[in-house]
Short mmCIF file of C-alpha atoms in Angstrom, two decimals:
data_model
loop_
_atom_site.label_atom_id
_atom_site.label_comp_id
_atom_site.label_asym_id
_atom_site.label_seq_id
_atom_site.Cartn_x
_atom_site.Cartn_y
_atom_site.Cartn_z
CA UNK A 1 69.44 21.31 218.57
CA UNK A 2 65.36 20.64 218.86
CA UNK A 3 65.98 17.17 216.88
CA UNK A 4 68.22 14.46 216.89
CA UNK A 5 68.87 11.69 214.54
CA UNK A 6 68.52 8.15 215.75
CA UNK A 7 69.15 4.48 214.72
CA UNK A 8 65.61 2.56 213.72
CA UNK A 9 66.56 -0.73 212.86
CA UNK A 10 68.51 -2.68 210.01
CA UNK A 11 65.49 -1.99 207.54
CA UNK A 12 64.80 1.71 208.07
CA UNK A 13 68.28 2.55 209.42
CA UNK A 14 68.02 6.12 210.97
CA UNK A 15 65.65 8.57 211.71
CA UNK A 16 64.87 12.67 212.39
CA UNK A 17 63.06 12.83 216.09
CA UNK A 18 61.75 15.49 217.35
CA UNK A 19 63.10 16.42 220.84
CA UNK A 20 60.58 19.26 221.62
CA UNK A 21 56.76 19.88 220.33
CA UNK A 22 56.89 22.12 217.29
CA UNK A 23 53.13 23.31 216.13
CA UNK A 24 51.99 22.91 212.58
CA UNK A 25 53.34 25.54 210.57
CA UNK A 26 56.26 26.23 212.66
CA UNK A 27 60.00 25.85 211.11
CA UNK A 28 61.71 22.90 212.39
CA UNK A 29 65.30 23.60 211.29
CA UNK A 30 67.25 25.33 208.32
CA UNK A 31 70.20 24.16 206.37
CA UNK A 32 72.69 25.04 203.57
CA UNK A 33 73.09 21.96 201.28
CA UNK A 34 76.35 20.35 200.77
CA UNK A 35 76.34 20.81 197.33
CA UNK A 36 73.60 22.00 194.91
CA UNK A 37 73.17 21.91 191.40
CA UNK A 38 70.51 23.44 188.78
CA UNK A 39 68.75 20.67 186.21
CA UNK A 40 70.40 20.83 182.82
CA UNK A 41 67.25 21.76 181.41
CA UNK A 42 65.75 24.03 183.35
CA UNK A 43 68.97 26.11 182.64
CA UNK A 44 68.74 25.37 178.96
CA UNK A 45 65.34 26.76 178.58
CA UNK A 46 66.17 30.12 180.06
CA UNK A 47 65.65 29.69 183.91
CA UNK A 48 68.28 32.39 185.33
CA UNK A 49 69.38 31.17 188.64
CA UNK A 50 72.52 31.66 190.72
CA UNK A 51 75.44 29.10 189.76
CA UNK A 52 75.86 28.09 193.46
CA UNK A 53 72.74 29.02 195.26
CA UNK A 54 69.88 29.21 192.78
CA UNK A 55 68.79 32.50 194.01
CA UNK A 56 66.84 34.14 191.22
CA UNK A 57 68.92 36.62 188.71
CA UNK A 58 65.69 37.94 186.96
CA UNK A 59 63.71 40.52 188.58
CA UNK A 60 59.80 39.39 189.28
CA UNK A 61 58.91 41.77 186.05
CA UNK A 62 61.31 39.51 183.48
CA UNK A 63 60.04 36.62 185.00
CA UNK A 64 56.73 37.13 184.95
CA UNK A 65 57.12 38.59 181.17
CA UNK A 66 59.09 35.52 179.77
CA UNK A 67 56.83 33.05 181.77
CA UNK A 68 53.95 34.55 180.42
CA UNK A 69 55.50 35.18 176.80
CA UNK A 70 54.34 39.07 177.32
CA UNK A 71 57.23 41.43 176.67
CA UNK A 72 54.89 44.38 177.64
CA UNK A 73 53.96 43.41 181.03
CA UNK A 74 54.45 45.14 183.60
CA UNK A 75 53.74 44.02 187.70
CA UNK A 76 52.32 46.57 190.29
CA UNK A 77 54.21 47.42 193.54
CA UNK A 78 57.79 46.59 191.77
CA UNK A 79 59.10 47.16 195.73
CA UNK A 80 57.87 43.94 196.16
CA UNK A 81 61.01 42.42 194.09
CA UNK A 82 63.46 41.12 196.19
CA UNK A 83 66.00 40.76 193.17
CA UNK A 84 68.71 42.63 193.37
CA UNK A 85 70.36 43.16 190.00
CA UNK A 86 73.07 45.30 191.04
CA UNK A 87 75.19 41.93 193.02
CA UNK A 88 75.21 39.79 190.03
CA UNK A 89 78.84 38.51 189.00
CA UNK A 90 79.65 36.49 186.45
CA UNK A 91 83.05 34.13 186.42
CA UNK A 92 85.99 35.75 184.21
CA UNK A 93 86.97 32.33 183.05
CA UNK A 94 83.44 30.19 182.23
CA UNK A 95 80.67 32.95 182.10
CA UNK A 96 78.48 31.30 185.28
CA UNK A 97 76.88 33.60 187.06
CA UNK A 98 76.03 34.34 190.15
CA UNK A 99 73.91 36.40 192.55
CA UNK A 100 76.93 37.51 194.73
CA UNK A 101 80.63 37.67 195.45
CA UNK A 102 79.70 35.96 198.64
CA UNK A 103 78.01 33.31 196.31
CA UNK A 104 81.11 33.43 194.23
CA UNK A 105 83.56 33.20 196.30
CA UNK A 106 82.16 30.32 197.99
CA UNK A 107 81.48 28.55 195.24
CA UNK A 108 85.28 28.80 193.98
CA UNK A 109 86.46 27.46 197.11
CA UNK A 110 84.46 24.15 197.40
CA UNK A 111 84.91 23.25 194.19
CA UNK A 112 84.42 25.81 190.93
CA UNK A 113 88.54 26.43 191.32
CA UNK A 114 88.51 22.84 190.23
CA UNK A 115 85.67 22.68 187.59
CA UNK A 116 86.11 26.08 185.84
CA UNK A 117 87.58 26.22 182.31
CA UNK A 118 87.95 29.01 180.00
CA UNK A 119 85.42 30.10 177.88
CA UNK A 120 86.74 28.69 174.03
CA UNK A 121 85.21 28.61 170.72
CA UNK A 122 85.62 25.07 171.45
CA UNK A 123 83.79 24.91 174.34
CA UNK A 124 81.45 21.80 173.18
CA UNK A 125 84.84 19.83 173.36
CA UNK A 126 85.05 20.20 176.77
CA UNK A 127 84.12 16.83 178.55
CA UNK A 128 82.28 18.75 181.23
CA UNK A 129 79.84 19.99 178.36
CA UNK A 130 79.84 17.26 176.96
CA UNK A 131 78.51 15.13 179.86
CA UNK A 132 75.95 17.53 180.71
CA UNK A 133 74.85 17.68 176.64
CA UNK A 134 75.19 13.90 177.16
CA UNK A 135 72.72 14.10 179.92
CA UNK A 136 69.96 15.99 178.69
CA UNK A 137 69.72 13.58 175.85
CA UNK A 138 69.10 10.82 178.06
CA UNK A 139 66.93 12.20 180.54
CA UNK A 140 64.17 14.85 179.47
CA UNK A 141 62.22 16.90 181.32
CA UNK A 142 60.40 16.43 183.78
CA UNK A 143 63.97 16.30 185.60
CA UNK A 144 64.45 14.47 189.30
CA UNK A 145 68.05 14.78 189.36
CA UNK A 146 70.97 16.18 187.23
CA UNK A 147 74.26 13.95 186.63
CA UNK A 148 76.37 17.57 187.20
CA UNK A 149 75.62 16.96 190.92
CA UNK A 150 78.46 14.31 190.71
CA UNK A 151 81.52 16.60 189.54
CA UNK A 152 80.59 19.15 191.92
CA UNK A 153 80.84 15.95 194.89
CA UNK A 154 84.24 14.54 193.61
CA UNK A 155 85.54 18.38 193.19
CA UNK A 156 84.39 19.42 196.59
CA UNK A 157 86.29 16.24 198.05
CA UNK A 158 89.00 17.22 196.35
CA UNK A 159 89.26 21.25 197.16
CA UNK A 160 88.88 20.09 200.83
CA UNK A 161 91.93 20.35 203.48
CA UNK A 162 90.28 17.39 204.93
CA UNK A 163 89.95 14.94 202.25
CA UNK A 164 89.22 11.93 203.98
CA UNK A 165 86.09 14.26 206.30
CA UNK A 166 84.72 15.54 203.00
CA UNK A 167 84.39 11.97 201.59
CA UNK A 168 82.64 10.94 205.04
CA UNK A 169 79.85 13.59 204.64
CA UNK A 170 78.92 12.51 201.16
CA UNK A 171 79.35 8.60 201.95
CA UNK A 172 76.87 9.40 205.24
CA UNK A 173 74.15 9.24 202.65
CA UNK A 174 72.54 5.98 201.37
CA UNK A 175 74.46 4.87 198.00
CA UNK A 176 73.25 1.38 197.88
CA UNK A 177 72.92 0.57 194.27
CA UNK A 178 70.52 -2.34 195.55
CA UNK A 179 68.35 -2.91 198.90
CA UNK A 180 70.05 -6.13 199.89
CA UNK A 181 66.65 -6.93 202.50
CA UNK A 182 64.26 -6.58 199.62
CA UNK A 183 66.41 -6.95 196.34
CA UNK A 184 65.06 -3.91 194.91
CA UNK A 185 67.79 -2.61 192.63
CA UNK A 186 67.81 1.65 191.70
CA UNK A 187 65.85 2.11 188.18
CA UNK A 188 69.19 4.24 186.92
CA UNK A 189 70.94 1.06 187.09
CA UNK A 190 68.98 -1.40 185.88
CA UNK A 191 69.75 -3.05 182.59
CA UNK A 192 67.83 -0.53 180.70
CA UNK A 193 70.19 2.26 181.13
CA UNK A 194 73.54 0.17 181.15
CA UNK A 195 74.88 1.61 178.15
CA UNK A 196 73.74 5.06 179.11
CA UNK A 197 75.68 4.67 182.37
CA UNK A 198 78.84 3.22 181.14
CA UNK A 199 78.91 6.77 178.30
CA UNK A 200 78.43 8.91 181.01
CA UNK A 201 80.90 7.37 183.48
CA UNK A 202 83.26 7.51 180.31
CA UNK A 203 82.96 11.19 180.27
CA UNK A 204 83.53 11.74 183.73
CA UNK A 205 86.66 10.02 183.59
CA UNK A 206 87.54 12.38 180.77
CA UNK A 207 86.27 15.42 182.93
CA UNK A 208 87.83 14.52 186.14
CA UNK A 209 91.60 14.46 187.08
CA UNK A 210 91.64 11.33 189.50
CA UNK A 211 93.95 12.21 192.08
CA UNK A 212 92.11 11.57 195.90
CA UNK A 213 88.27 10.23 194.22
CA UNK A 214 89.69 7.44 191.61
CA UNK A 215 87.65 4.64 192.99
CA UNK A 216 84.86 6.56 192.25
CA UNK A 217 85.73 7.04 188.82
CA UNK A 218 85.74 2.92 188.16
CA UNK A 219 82.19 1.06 187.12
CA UNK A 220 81.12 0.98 190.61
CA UNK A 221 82.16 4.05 192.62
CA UNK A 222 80.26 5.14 189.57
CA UNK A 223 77.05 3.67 189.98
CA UNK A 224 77.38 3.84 193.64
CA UNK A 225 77.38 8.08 193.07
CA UNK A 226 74.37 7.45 190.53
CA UNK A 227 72.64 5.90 193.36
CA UNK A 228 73.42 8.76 196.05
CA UNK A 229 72.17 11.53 194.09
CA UNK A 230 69.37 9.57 193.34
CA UNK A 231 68.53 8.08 196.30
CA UNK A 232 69.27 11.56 198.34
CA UNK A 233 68.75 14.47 196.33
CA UNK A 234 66.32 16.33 197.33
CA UNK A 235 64.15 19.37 194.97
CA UNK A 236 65.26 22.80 194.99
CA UNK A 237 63.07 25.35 193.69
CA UNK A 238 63.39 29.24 193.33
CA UNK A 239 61.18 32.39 192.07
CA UNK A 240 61.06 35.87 191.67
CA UNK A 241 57.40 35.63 190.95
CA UNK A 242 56.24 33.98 193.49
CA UNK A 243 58.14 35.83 195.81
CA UNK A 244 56.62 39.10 194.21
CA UNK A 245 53.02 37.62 194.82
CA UNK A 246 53.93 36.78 198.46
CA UNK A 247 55.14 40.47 199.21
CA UNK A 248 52.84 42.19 197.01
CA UNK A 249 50.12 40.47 199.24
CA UNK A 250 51.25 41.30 202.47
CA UNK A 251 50.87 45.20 201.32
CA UNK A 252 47.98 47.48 203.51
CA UNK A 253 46.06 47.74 200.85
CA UNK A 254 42.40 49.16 200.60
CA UNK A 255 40.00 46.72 199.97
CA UNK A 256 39.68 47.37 196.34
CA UNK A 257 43.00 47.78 195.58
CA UNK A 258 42.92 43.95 196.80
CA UNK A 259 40.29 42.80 195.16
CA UNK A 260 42.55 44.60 191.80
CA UNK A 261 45.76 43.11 192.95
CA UNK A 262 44.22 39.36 193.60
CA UNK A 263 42.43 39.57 190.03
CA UNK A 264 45.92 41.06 188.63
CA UNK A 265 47.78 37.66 190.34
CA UNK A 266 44.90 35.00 189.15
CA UNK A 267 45.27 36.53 185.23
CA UNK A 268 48.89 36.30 185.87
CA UNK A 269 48.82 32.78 186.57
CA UNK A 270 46.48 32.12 184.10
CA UNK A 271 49.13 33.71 181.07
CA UNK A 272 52.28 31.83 182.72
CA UNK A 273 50.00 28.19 182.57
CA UNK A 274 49.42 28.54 178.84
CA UNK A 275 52.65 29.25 177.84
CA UNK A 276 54.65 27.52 180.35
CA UNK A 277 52.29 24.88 182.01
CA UNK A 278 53.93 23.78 185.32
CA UNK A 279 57.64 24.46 184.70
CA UNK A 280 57.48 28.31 186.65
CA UNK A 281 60.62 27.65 188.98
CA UNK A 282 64.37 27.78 188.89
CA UNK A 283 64.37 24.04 189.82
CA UNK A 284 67.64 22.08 190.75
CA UNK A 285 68.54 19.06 192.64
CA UNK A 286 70.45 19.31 196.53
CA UNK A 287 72.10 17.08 199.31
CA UNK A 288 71.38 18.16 202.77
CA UNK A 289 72.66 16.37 205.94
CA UNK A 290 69.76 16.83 208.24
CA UNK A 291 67.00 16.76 205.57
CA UNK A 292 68.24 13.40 204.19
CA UNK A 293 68.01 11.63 207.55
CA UNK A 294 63.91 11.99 207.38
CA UNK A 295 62.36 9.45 206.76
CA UNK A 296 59.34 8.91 203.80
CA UNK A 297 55.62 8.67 205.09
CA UNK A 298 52.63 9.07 202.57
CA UNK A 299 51.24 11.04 205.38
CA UNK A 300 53.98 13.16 206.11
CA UNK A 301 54.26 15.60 209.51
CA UNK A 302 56.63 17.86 207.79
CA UNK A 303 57.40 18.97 204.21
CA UNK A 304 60.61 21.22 202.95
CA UNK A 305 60.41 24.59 201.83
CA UNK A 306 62.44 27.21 200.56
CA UNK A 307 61.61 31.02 202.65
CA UNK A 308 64.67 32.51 201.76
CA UNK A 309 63.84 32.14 197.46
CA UNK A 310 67.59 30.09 197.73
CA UNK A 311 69.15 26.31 198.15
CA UNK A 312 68.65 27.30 202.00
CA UNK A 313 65.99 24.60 203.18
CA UNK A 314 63.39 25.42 205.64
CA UNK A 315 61.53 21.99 207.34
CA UNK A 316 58.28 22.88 208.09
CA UNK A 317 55.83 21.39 210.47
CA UNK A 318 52.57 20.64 208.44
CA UNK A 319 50.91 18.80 211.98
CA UNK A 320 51.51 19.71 215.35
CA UNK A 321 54.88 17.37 215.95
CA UNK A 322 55.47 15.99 219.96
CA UNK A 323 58.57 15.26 221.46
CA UNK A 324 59.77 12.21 220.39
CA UNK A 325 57.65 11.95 217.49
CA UNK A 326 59.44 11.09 214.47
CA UNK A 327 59.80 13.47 211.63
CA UNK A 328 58.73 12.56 208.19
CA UNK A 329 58.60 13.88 205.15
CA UNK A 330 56.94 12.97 201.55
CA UNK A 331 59.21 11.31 199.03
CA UNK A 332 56.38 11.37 196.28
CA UNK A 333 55.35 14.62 194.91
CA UNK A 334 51.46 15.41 195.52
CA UNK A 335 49.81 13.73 192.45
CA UNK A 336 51.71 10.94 193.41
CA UNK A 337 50.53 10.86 197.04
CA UNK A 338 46.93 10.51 195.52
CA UNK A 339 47.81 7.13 193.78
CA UNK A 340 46.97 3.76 194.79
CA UNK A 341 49.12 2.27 197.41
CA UNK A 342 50.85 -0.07 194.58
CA UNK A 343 52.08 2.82 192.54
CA UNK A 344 52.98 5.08 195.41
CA UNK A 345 55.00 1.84 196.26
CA UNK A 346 56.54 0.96 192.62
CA UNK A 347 57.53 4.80 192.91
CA UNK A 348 59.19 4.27 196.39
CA UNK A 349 60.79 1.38 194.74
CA UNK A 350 62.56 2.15 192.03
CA UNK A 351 63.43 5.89 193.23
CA UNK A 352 64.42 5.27 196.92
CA UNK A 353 65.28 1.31 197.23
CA UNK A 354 62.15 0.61 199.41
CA UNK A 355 58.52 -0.27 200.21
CA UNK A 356 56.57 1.53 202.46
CA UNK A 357 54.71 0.65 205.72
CA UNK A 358 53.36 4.28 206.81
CA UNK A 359 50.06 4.14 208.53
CA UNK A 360 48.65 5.22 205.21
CA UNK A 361 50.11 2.10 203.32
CA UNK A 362 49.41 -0.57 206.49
CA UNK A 363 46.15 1.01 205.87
CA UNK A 364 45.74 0.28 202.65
CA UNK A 365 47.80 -3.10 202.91
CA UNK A 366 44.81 -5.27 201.66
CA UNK A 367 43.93 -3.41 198.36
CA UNK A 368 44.52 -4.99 195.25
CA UNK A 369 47.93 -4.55 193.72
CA UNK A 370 46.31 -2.26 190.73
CA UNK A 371 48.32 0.08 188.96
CA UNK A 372 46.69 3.80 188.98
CA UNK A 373 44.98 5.15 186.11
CA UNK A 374 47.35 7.99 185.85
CA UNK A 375 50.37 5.93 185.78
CA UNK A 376 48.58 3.02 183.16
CA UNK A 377 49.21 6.33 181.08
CA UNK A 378 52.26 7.60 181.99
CA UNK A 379 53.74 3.94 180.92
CA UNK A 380 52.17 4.22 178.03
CA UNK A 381 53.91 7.49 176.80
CA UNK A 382 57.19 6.38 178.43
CA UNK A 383 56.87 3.66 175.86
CA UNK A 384 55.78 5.42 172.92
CA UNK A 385 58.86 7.48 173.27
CA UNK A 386 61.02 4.53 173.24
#
């Protein structure tokens, strides 16, 4: 391969290196995640996305229509849809869909043959249900990670003809409940959510036969799992729209049907903002081997992407990368980035168990520890809600 991981030091552990140039813009590497997962709430408010893969199950039209809360709508150049309606399958037993029988298929091998249950009138009784209802209770949207992530681990392990390997790729990932070197402990776990953790470990128990993962079922293989997917997952998101937009504007098109098309897109926009602000994606939460071995810089070389409108990640070069550079990515979403170095670091902190000493932040190392404007406010509504 053009990269290779390699061992920092006892702080940073290990690192993605480059071992070739790659120029800005240029894909890095691709990868399937280990397991992926769509947020409880995006599915709740009507986000149709594959069951395994997120791939979009609307076409670009219903998107853009139910995004945009106009039932009459209709988009130009409907070739430029790459949702195919006619390979969506739905499971017998629960109702999940999917976008294929390959998706299927694979899905029921890893670990749906383990999670499935048949579709009742009782179906709230189900513990599964129940720990997802559980879930979205505690945490609303905006969503980082989804607490479903964890049956899907402990069912993979347990589908697996190598038990003991499939427990060794998700333990490969940081699921440190506390950074011992700075005694930073994850925000999940802290005494504010106790009680919130021991209900939903409760109803795992309840969801989960234990045979082959029942050490993760006690208090702390628990917590521990809490702390992977929150530590390591990393944002999936998917869209027919967007998709649309990026076809429709790679058409030959005469110069004024561009100018039409472009003002078409910007109106479009425009409609799906005032009815559904930010929220436009199938969003969901992922593990990924390679991807999870970059390290965080608030002046990142590379970024993750998603070309193929699925839980496939691209790694994208945003600078031109040398051999032997290190590859780094952004932890911190880009209003984040903008913040002042002590709330890009309280971020880093609570999320990901560490401070950062990027250029950026070394940079910056003598500013005043003040707390940016736009988080003085998020606090504030965090606590209002309380």
């Amino acid at each position: 391969m053009d990269i290779e991981i390699r061992f920092i030091d006892n702080i940073k552990d290990k690192g993605l290196f480059a071992k070739r140039d790659f120029n800005a813009g240029s894909v890095i590497f691709e990868e399937d995640p280990l397991v992926c997962c769509q947020f409880s709430w995006n599915s709740a408010y009507g986000y149709k996305a594959c069951d395994h893969c997120l791939r979009p199950l609307e076409t670009a039209e219903e998107n853009a229509r139910r995004l945009s809360a106009k039932p009459d709508l209709h988009l130009p150049h409907p070739q430029c849809c790459n949702t195919n309606k006619n390979t969506i399958v739905s499971c017998t037993l629960c109702g999940v869909n999917y976008c294929s029988t390959e998706c299927q298929i694979t899905a029921y091998n890893q670990y749906h043959r383990t999670l499935c249950f048949q579709r009742k009138s009782s179906l709230e009784d189900h513990p599964l249900y129940q720990l997802n209802e559980t879930w979205k209770q505690m945490h609303y949207p905006p969503e980082t990670s989804s607490i479903m992530m964890i049956p899907r681990i402990l069912a993979t392990i347990q589908q697996s003809p190598n038990t003991e390997h499939a427990q060794a790729q998700f333990l490969q990932f940081c699921h440190r409940t506390v950074n011992e070197n700075t005694k930073i402990a994850h925000k999940l776990l802290g005494g504010k959510f106790a009680e919130q953790i021991a209900i939903l470990n409760g109803l795992l128990v309840r969801a989960i036969d234990p045979e082959g993962v029942s050490h993760f079922l006690t208090q702390e293989g628990f917590q521990s799992l809490v702390a992977l997917i929150g530590t390591n997952g990393q944002g999936v998101g998917t869209s027919a729209v967007s998709q649309w937009v990026t076809r429709s504007s790679e058409l030959q098109l005469s110069p004024e049907e561009t100018v039409k098309l472009d003002q078409f897109i910007d109106k479009l926009y425009e409609d799906m903002d005032k009815h559904s602000g930010n929220f436009l994606n199938n969003e969901g939460v992922a593990l990924f081997s390679l991807q999870s071995s970059c390290n965080h810089s608030c002046v990142p070389n590379a970024e993750p992407t998603y070309l193929h409108n699925n839980s496939r990640l691209s790694l994208v070069a945003l600078t031109d990368i040398k051999a032997g550079d290190e590859i780094c990515i952004s932890y911190l979403d880009e209003c984040t980035l903008q913040r002042s170095r002590h709330s890009r670091n309280k971020e880093l902190s609570e999320n990901y168990l560490f401070r950062c000493t990027c250029p950026k932040c070394e940079q910056q190392a003598h500013d005043p520890d003040v707390t940016s404007d736009e988080e003085e406010e998020d606090d504030e509504m965090e606590e209002m809600s309380e």
